[in-house]
Coordinates of C-alpha atoms in Angstrom, one line a residue:
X1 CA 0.0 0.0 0.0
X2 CA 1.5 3.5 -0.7
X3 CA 1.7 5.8 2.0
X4 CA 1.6 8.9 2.1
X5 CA 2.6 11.4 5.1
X6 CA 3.9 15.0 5.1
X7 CA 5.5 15.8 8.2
X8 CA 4.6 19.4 9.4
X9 CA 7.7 21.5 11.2
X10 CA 6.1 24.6 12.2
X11 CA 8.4 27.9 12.7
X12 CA 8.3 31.3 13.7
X13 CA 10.1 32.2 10.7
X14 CA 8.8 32.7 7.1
X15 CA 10.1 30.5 4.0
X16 CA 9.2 29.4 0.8
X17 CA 7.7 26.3 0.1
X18 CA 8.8 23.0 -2.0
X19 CA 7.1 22.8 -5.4
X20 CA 4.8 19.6 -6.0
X21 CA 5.5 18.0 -9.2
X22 CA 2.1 16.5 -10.1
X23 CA -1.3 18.5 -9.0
X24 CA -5.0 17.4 -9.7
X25 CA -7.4 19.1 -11.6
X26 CA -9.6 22.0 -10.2
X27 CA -12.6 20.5 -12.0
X28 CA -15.4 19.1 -9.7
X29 CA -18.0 16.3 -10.4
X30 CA -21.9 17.1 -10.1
X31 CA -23.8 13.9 -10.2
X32 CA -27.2 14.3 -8.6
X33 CA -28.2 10.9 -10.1
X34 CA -27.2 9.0 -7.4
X35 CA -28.7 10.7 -4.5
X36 CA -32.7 10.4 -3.0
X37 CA -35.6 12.0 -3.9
X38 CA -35.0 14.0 -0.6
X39 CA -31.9 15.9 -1.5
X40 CA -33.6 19.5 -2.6
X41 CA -34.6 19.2 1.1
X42 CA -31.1 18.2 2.7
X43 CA -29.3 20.3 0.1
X44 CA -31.3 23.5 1.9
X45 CA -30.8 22.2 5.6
X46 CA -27.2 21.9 4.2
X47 CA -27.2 25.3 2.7
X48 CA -28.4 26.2 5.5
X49 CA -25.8 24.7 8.0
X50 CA -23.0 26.3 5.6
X51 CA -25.0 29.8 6.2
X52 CA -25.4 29.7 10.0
X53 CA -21.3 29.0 9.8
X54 CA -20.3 31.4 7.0
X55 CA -18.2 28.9 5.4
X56 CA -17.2 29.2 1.8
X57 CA -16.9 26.2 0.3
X58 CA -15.2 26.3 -3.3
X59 CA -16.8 23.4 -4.5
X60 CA -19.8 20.9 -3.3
X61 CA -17.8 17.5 -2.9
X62 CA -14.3 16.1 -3.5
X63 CA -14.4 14.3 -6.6
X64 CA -12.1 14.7 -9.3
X65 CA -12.8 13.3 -12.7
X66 CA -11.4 9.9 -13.9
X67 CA -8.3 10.1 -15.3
X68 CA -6.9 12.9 -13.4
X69 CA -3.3 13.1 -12.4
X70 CA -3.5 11.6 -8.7
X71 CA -2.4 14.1 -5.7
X72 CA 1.3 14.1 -5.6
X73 CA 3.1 11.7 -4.1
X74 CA 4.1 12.7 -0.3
X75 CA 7.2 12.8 1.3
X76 CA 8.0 13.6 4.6
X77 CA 9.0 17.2 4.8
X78 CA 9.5 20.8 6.8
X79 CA 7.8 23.6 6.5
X80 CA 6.3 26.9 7.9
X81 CA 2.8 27.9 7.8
X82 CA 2.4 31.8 5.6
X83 CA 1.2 32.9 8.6
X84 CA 3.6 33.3 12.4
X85 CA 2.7 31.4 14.8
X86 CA 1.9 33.4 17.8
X87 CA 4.7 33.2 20.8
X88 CA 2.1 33.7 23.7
X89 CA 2.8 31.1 25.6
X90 CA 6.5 32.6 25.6
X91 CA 9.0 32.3 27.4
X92 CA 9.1 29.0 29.0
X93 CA 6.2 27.7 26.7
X94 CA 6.5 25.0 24.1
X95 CA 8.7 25.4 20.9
X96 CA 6.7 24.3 17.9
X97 CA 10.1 22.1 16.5
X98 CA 9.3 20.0 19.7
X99 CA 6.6 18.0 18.7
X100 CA 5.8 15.6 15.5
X101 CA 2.9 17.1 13.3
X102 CA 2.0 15.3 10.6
X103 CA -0.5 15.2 7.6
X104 CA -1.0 12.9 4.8
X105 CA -2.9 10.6 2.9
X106 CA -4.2 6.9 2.9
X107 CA -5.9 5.1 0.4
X108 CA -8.6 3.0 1.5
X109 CA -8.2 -0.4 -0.2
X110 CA -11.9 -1.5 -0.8
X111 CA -12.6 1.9 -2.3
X112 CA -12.5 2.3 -6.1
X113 CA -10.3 5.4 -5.7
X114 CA -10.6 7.3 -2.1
X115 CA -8.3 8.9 -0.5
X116 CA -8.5 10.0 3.2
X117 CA -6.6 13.0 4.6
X118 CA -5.7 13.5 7.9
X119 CA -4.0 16.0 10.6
X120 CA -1.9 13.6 13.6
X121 CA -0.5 16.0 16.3
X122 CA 2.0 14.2 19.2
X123 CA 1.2 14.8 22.2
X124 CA 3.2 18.1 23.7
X125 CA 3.6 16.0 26.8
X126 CA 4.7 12.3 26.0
X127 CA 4.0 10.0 23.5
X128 CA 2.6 7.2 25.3
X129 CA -0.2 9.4 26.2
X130 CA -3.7 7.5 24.5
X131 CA -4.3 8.4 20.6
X132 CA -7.6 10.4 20.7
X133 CA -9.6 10.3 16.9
X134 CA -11.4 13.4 16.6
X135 CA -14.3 13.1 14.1
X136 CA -17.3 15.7 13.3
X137 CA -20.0 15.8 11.9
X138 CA -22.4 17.6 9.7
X139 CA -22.4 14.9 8.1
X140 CA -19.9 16.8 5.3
X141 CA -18.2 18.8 8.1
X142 CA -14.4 18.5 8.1
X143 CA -12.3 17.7 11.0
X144 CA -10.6 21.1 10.4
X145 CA -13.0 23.0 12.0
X146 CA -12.7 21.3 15.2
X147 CA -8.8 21.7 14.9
X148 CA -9.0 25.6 14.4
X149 CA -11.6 26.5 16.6
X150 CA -12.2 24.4 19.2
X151 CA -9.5 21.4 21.0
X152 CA -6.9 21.4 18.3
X153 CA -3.1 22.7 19.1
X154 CA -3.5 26.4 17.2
X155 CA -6.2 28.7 17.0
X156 CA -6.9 31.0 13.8
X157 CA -7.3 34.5 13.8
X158 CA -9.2 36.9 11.6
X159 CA -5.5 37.9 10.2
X160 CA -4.8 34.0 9.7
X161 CA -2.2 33.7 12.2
X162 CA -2.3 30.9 14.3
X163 CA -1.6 30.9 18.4
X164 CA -1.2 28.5 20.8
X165 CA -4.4 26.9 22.1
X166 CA -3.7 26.6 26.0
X167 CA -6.2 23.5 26.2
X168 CA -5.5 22.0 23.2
X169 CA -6.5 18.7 23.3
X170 CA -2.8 17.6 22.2
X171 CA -1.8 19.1 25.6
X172 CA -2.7 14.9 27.2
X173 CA -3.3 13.0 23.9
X174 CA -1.7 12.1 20.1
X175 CA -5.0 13.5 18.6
X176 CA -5.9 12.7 15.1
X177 CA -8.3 15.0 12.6
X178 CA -9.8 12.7 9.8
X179 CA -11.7 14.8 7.0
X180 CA -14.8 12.0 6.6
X181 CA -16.9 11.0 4.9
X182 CA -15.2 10.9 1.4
X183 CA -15.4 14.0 0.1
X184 CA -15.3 16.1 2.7
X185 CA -12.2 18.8 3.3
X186 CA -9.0 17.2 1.6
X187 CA -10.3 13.8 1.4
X188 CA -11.3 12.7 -2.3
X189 CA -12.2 9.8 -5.0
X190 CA -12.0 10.3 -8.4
X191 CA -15.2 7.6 -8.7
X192 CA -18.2 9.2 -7.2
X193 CA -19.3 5.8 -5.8
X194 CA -17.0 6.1 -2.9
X195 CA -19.4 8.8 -1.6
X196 CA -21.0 6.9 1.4
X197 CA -24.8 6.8 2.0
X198 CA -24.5 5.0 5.7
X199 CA -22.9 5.0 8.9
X200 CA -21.5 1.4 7.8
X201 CA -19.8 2.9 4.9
X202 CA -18.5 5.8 6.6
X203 CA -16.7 3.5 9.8
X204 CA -15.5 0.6 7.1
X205 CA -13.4 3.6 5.5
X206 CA -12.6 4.9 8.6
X207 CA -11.3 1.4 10.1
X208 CA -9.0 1.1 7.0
X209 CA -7.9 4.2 7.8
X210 CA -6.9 3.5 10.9
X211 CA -5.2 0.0 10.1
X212 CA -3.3 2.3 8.0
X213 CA -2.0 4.7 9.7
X214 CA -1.5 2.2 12.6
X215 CA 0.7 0.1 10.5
X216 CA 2.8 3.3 9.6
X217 CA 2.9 4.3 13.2
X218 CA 3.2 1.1 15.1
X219 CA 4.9 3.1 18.1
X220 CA 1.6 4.3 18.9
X221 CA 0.0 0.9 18.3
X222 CA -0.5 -0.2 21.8
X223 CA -1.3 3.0 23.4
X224 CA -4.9 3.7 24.7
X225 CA -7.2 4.8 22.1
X226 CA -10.6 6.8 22.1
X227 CA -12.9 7.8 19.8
X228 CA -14.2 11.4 20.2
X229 CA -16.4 13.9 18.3
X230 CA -19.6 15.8 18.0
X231 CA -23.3 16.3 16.6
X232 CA -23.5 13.9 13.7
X233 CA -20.5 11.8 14.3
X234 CA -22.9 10.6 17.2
X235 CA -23.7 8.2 14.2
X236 CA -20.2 7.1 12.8
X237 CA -18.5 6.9 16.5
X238 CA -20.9 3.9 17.6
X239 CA -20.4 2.2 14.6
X240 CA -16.4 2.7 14.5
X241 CA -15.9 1.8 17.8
X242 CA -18.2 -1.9 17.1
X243 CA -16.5 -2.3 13.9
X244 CA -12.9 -2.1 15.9
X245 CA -14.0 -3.7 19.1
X246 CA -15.1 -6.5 17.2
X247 CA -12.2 -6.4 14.8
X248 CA -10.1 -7.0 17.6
X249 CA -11.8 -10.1 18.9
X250 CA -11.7 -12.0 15.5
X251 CA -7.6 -11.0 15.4
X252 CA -8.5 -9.2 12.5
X253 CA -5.1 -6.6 11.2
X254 CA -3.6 -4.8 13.7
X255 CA -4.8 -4.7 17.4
X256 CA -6.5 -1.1 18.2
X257 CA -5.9 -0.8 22.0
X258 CA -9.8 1.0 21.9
X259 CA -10.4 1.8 25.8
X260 CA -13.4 4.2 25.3
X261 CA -15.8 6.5 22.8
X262 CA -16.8 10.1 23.6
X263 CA -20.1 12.0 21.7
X264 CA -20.6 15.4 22.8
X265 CA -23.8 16.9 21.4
X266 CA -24.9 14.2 19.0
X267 CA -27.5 12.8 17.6
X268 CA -27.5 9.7 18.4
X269 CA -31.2 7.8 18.9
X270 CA -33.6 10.1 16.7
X271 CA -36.9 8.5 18.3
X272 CA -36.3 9.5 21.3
X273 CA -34.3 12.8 20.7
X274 CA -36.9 14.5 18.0
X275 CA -39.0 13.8 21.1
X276 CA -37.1 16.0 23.2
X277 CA -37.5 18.8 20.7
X278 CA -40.8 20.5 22.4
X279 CA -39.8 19.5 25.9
X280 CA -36.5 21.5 25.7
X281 CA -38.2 24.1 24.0
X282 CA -41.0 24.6 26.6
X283 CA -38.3 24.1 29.5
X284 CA -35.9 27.2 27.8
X285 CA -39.1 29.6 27.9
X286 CA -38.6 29.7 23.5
X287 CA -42.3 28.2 22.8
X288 CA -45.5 29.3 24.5
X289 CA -47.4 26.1 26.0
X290 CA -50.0 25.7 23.2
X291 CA -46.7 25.5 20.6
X292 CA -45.6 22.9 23.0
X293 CA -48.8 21.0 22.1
X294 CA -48.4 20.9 18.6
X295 CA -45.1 19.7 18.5
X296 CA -46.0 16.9 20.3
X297 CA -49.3 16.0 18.4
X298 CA -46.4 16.1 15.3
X299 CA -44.2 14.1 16.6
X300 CA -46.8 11.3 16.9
X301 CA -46.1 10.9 13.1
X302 CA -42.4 11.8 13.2
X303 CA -41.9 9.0 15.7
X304 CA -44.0 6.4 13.3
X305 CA -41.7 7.2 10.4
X306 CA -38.8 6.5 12.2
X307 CA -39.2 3.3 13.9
X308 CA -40.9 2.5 10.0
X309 CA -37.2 4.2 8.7
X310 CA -35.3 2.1 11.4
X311 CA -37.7 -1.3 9.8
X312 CA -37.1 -0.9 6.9
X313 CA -34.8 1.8 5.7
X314 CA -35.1 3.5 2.2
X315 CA -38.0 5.6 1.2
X316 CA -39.1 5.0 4.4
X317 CA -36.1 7.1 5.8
X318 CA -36.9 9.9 3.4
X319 CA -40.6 10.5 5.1
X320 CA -39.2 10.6 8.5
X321 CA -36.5 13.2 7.5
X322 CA -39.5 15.0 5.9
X323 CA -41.9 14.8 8.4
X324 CA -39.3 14.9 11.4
X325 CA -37.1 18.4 10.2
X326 CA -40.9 19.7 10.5
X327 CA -40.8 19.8 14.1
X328 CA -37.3 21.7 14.6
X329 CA -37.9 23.7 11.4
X330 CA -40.8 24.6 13.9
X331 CA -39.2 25.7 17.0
X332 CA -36.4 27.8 14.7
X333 CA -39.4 29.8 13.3
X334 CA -40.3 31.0 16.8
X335 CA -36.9 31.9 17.3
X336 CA -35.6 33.9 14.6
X337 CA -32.7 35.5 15.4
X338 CA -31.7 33.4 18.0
X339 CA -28.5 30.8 17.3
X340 CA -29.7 27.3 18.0
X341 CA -26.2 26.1 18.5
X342 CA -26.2 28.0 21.6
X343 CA -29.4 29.9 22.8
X344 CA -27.6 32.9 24.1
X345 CA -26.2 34.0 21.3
X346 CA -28.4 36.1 18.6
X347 CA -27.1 35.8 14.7
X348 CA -26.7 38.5 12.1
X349 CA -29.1 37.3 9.5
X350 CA -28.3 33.9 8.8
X351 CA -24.7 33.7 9.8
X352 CA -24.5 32.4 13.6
X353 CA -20.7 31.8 13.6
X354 CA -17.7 33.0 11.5
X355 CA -15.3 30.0 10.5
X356 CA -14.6 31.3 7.1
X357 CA -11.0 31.7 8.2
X358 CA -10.2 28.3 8.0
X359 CA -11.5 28.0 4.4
X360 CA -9.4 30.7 3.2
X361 CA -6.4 29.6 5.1
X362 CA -6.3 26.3 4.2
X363 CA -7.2 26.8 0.6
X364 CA -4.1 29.4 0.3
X365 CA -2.0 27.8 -2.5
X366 CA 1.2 27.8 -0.7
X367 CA -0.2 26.2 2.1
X368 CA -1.9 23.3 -0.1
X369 CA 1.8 22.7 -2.1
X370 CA 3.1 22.4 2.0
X371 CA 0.7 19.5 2.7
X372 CA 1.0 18.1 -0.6
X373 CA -2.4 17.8 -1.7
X374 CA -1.3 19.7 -5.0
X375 CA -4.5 21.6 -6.3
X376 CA -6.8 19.2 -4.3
X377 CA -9.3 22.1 -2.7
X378 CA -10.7 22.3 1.1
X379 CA -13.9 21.6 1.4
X380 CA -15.1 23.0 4.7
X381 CA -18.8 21.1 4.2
X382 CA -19.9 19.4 1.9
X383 CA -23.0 19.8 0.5
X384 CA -22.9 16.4 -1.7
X385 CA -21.7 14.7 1.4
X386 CA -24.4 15.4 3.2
X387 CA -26.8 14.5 0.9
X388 CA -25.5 11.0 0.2
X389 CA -26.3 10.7 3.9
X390 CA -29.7 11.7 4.1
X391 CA -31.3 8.6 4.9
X392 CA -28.9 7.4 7.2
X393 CA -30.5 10.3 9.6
X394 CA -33.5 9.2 11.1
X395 CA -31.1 5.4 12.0
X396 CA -30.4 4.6 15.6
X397 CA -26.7 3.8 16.1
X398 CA -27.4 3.4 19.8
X399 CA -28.0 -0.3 19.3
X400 CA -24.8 -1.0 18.6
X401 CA -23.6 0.9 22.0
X402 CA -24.7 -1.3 24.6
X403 CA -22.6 -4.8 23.6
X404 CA -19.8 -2.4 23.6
X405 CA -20.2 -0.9 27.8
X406 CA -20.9 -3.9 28.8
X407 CA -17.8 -5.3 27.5
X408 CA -16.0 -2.6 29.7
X409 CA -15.5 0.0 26.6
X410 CA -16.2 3.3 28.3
X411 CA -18.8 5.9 27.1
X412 CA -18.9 9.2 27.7
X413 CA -22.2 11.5 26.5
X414 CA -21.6 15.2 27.4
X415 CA -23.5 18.1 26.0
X416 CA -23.9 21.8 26.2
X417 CA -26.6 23.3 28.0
X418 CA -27.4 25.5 25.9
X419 CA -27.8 23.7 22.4
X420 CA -31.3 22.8 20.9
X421 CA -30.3 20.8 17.8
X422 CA -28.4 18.2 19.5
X423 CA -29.6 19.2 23.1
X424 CA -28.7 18.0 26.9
X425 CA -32.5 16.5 27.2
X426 CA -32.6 14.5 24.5
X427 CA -29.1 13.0 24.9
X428 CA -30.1 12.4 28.6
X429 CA -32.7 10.4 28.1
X430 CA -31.5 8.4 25.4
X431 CA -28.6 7.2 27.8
X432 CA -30.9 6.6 30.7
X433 CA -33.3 4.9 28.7
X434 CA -30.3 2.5 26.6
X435 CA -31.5 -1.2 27.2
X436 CA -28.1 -2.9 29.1
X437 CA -27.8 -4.9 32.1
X438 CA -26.3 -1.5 34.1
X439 CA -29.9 0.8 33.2
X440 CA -31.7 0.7 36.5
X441 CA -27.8 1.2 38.4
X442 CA -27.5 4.2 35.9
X443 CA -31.0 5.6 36.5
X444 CA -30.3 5.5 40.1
X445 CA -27.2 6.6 40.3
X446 CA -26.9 10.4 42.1
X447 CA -26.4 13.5 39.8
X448 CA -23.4 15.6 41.3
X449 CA -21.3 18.2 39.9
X450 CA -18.7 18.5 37.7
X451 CA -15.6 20.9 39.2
X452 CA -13.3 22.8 37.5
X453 CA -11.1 24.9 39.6
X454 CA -13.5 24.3 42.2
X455 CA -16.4 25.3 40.6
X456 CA -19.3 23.8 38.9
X457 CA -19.1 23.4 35.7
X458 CA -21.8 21.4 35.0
X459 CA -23.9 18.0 36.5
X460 CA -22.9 14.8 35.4
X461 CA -24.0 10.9 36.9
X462 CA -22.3 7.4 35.6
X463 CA -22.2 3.9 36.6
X464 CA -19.6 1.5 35.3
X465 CA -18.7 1.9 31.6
X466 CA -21.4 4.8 31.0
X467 CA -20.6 8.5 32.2
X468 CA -23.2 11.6 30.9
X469 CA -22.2 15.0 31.9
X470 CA -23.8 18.3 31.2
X471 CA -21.9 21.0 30.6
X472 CA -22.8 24.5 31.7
X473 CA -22.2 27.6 29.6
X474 CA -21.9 25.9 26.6
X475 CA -23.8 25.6 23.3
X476 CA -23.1 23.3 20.5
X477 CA -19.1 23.3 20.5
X478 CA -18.4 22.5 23.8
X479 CA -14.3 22.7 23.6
X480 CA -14.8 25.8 21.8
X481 CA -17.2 27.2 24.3
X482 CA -15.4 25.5 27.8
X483 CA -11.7 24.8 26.6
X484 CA -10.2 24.2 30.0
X485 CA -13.7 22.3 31.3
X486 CA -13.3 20.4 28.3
X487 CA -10.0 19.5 28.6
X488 CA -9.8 18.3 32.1
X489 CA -13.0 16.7 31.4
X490 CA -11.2 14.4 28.8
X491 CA -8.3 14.1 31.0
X492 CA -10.3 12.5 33.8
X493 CA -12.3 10.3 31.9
X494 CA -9.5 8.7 30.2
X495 CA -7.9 8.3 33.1
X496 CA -11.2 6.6 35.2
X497 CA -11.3 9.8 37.2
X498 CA -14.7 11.4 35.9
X499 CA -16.8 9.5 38.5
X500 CA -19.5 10.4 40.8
X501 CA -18.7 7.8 43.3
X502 CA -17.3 10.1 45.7
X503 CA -19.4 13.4 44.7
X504 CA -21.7 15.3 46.3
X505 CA -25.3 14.3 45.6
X506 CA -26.9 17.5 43.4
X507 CA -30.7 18.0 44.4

């Protein structure tokens, strides 16, 4: 298998970058044959999505025609980012030369022509700290967002220099960005059937990724790994962490040490989270009591459709998006204005957040030619993507959850407060009402806080394998909205520490 890996250097200093030999065309595929009769709908909710975020997207999807000249050929090299990387931290604070930052390529052998890209970042403490995967979500969302603006090591600024993140997740962990599905960010095909349509197709890529990359990093091999990520990775995370656990039971490739799964904000069990949509709603003071009413009589049929969807899949899971988006499409109508990633904030027009940065940097040519991906473009969301996914929505990954806690693989559900999309209620209640032989321990277990410098900084309640914290004063993005809660929350749940055994009983 080829491998391809560009080591990234960073430095203070300026230079001028290697040239690539080979680059790919610019020209982008639009094939809307192969997608549902649902995709006018998803392509708005998508539009939508790439609105509230102000991303600018240069194309819809990653797929370059046949025939192309293939991304260049990767070698393991230095170089400096355009922009200076912010001393801050200075003096006494890391150097950037320290640590080994990699990003690269894999093919995925059962595709006809994918190619995943991906960030790795050592850990800026040791390197037998656990390998964290980071994946989010959309679905069509690259991993690059989370690294820029939320855990990763930098932060981007409106004059595209990067600084220090103080609670960077690679501060405890060897953290991994993977731009999935297909299609999404730097990851291509040139065969537009390597777009995936299912959580099952997204993790099978995603688990020869990671054979991949383990076999070209077998140092990290046997530490600790977790899964992480957010909103609609709540569907691929389940599925990955099943696909590996089981993996490594039949001997199958190389031996993933997985040791736990994290889903902050997801959506995860539809049935039962559509269901929270009102409740939350009414409880956050947005919908008057008679609202609250009719979003319940709709989700009579919304709930019908899905367990129909979940039967039967297909045309079945087109209705349920349908009839289901009806209820939050609802709730956003009675609160225009408002950012329903995180109530508190209000949006200007239809932008609710300003990540366009990450699309301009990352699309600069001369930081392309240093990652190698030769004229390959960033997509920050991909419209096509998400599409291809639509009627894996309304499907309940959670079914796959509970052979994995009670097999010892620890779960962690946290979620912002202040979301409605993917919100605490909903996520609540599909843990504490998951069918496995701990539910009634869970369900009695005593709520207590969460401290961060000795202050609350949120409620949270486990017993054995399953932890589910709320986190306060945060929306959507909860390492973007509670950094330093978010990264000691990762800390002490990797390290069996996030437990309510010896807490103080809340309520």
């Amino acid at each position: 298998m080829e491998i391809k890996i560009v080591s990234l250097y960073l430095f203070l200093s300026l230079s001028f970058f290697s040239q690539c030999s080979l680059s790919t065309s610019k020209i982008i595929l639009e094939n809307s044959t192969v997608f549902s009769s649902s995709e006018s709908l998803s392509s708005q909710n998508a539009d939508r999505r790439i609105q509230f975020f102000n991303l600018k997207p240069q194309h819809n999807v990653n797929v370059i025609p046949k025939g192309s000249p293939d991304a260049p050929r990767l070698v393991e090299s230095q170089f400096d980012f355009s922009a200076s990387i912010d001393a801050g931290n200075a003096p006494g604070g890391p150097s950037v030369t320290e640590f080994g930052h990699y990003a690269g390529y894999y093919p995925l052998p059962h595709s006809k022509a994918a190619k995943m890209f991906y960030f790795f970042f050592e850990s800026r403490s040791n390197n037998s700290d656990p390998v964290v995967l980071w994946l989010s979500g959309g679905p069509g969302v690259s991993s690059s967002l989370a690294l820029f603006y939320e855990n990763g090591p930098f932060k981007i600024s409106e004059d595209l220099s990067l600084s220090w993140n103080d609670f960077g997740w690679d501060k405890i962990s060897n953290i991994l960005y993977v731009d999935q599905p297909v299609g999404t960010g730097f990851s291509y095909t040139s065969d537009i059937s390597d777009l995936r349509h299912d959580e099952a197709g997204v993790s099978d890529d995603l688990y020869e990724f990671l054979q991949a990359f383990f076999k070209e990093h077998l140092q990290f091999a046997k530490n600790s790994f977790y899964i992480t990520g957010e909103s609609y990775a709540g569907h691929y995370i389940p599925a990955l962490a099943s696909l590996i656990h089981n993996g490594n039971k039949k001997k199958e490739g190389i031996p993933i040490n997985l040791k736990g799964f994290a889903i902050g904000n997801g959506l995860v069990n539809p049935e039962i989270q559509y269901g929270a949509y009102g409740d939350y709603a009414r409880e956050m003071r947005l919908i008057s009591e008679s609202d609250h009413d009719s979003l319940k009589q709709n989700y009579v049929d919304c709930q019908g459709l899905i367990k129909n969807c979940n039967l039967n899949g297909g045309e079945a899971c087109d209705s349920a998006y349908k009839v289901c988006n009806n209820i939050s499409d609802q709730i956003m109508n009675k609160i225009k204005g408002t950012n329903v990633y995180d109530l508190r904030k209000k949006c200007v027009g239809r932008m609710c957040y300003n990540f366009s940065k990450v699309d301009v940097f990352l699309n600069q040519e001369n930081i392309r030619k240093a990652l190698g991906v030769g004229d390959i473009t960033f997509v920050s969301f991909s419209r096509k993507v998400y599409d291809a996914m639509m009627e894996d929505f309304m499907i309940n990954p959670e079914v796959k959850i509970p052979a994995l806690v009670e097999d010892g693989i620890n779960l962690l559900v946290y979620a912002g407060e202040y979301d409605i999309l993917c919100n605490w209620l909903g996520n609540s209640r599909w843990v504490e009402q998951m069918n496995w032989s701990g539910q009634k321990d869970f369900g009695s277990a005593k709520t207590v806080p969460f401290l961060v410098d000795g202050k609350e900084a949120g409620l949270m309640k486990n017993h054995g394998s399953l932890t589910f914290l709320k986190v306060h004063d945060a929306g959507h993005m909860v390492p973007m909205d509670q950094p330093k809660a978010s990264l000691q929350m990762l800390q002490k749940w990797m390290q069996g520490k996030l437990s309510t055994a010896s807490g103080p009983t809340v309520g």
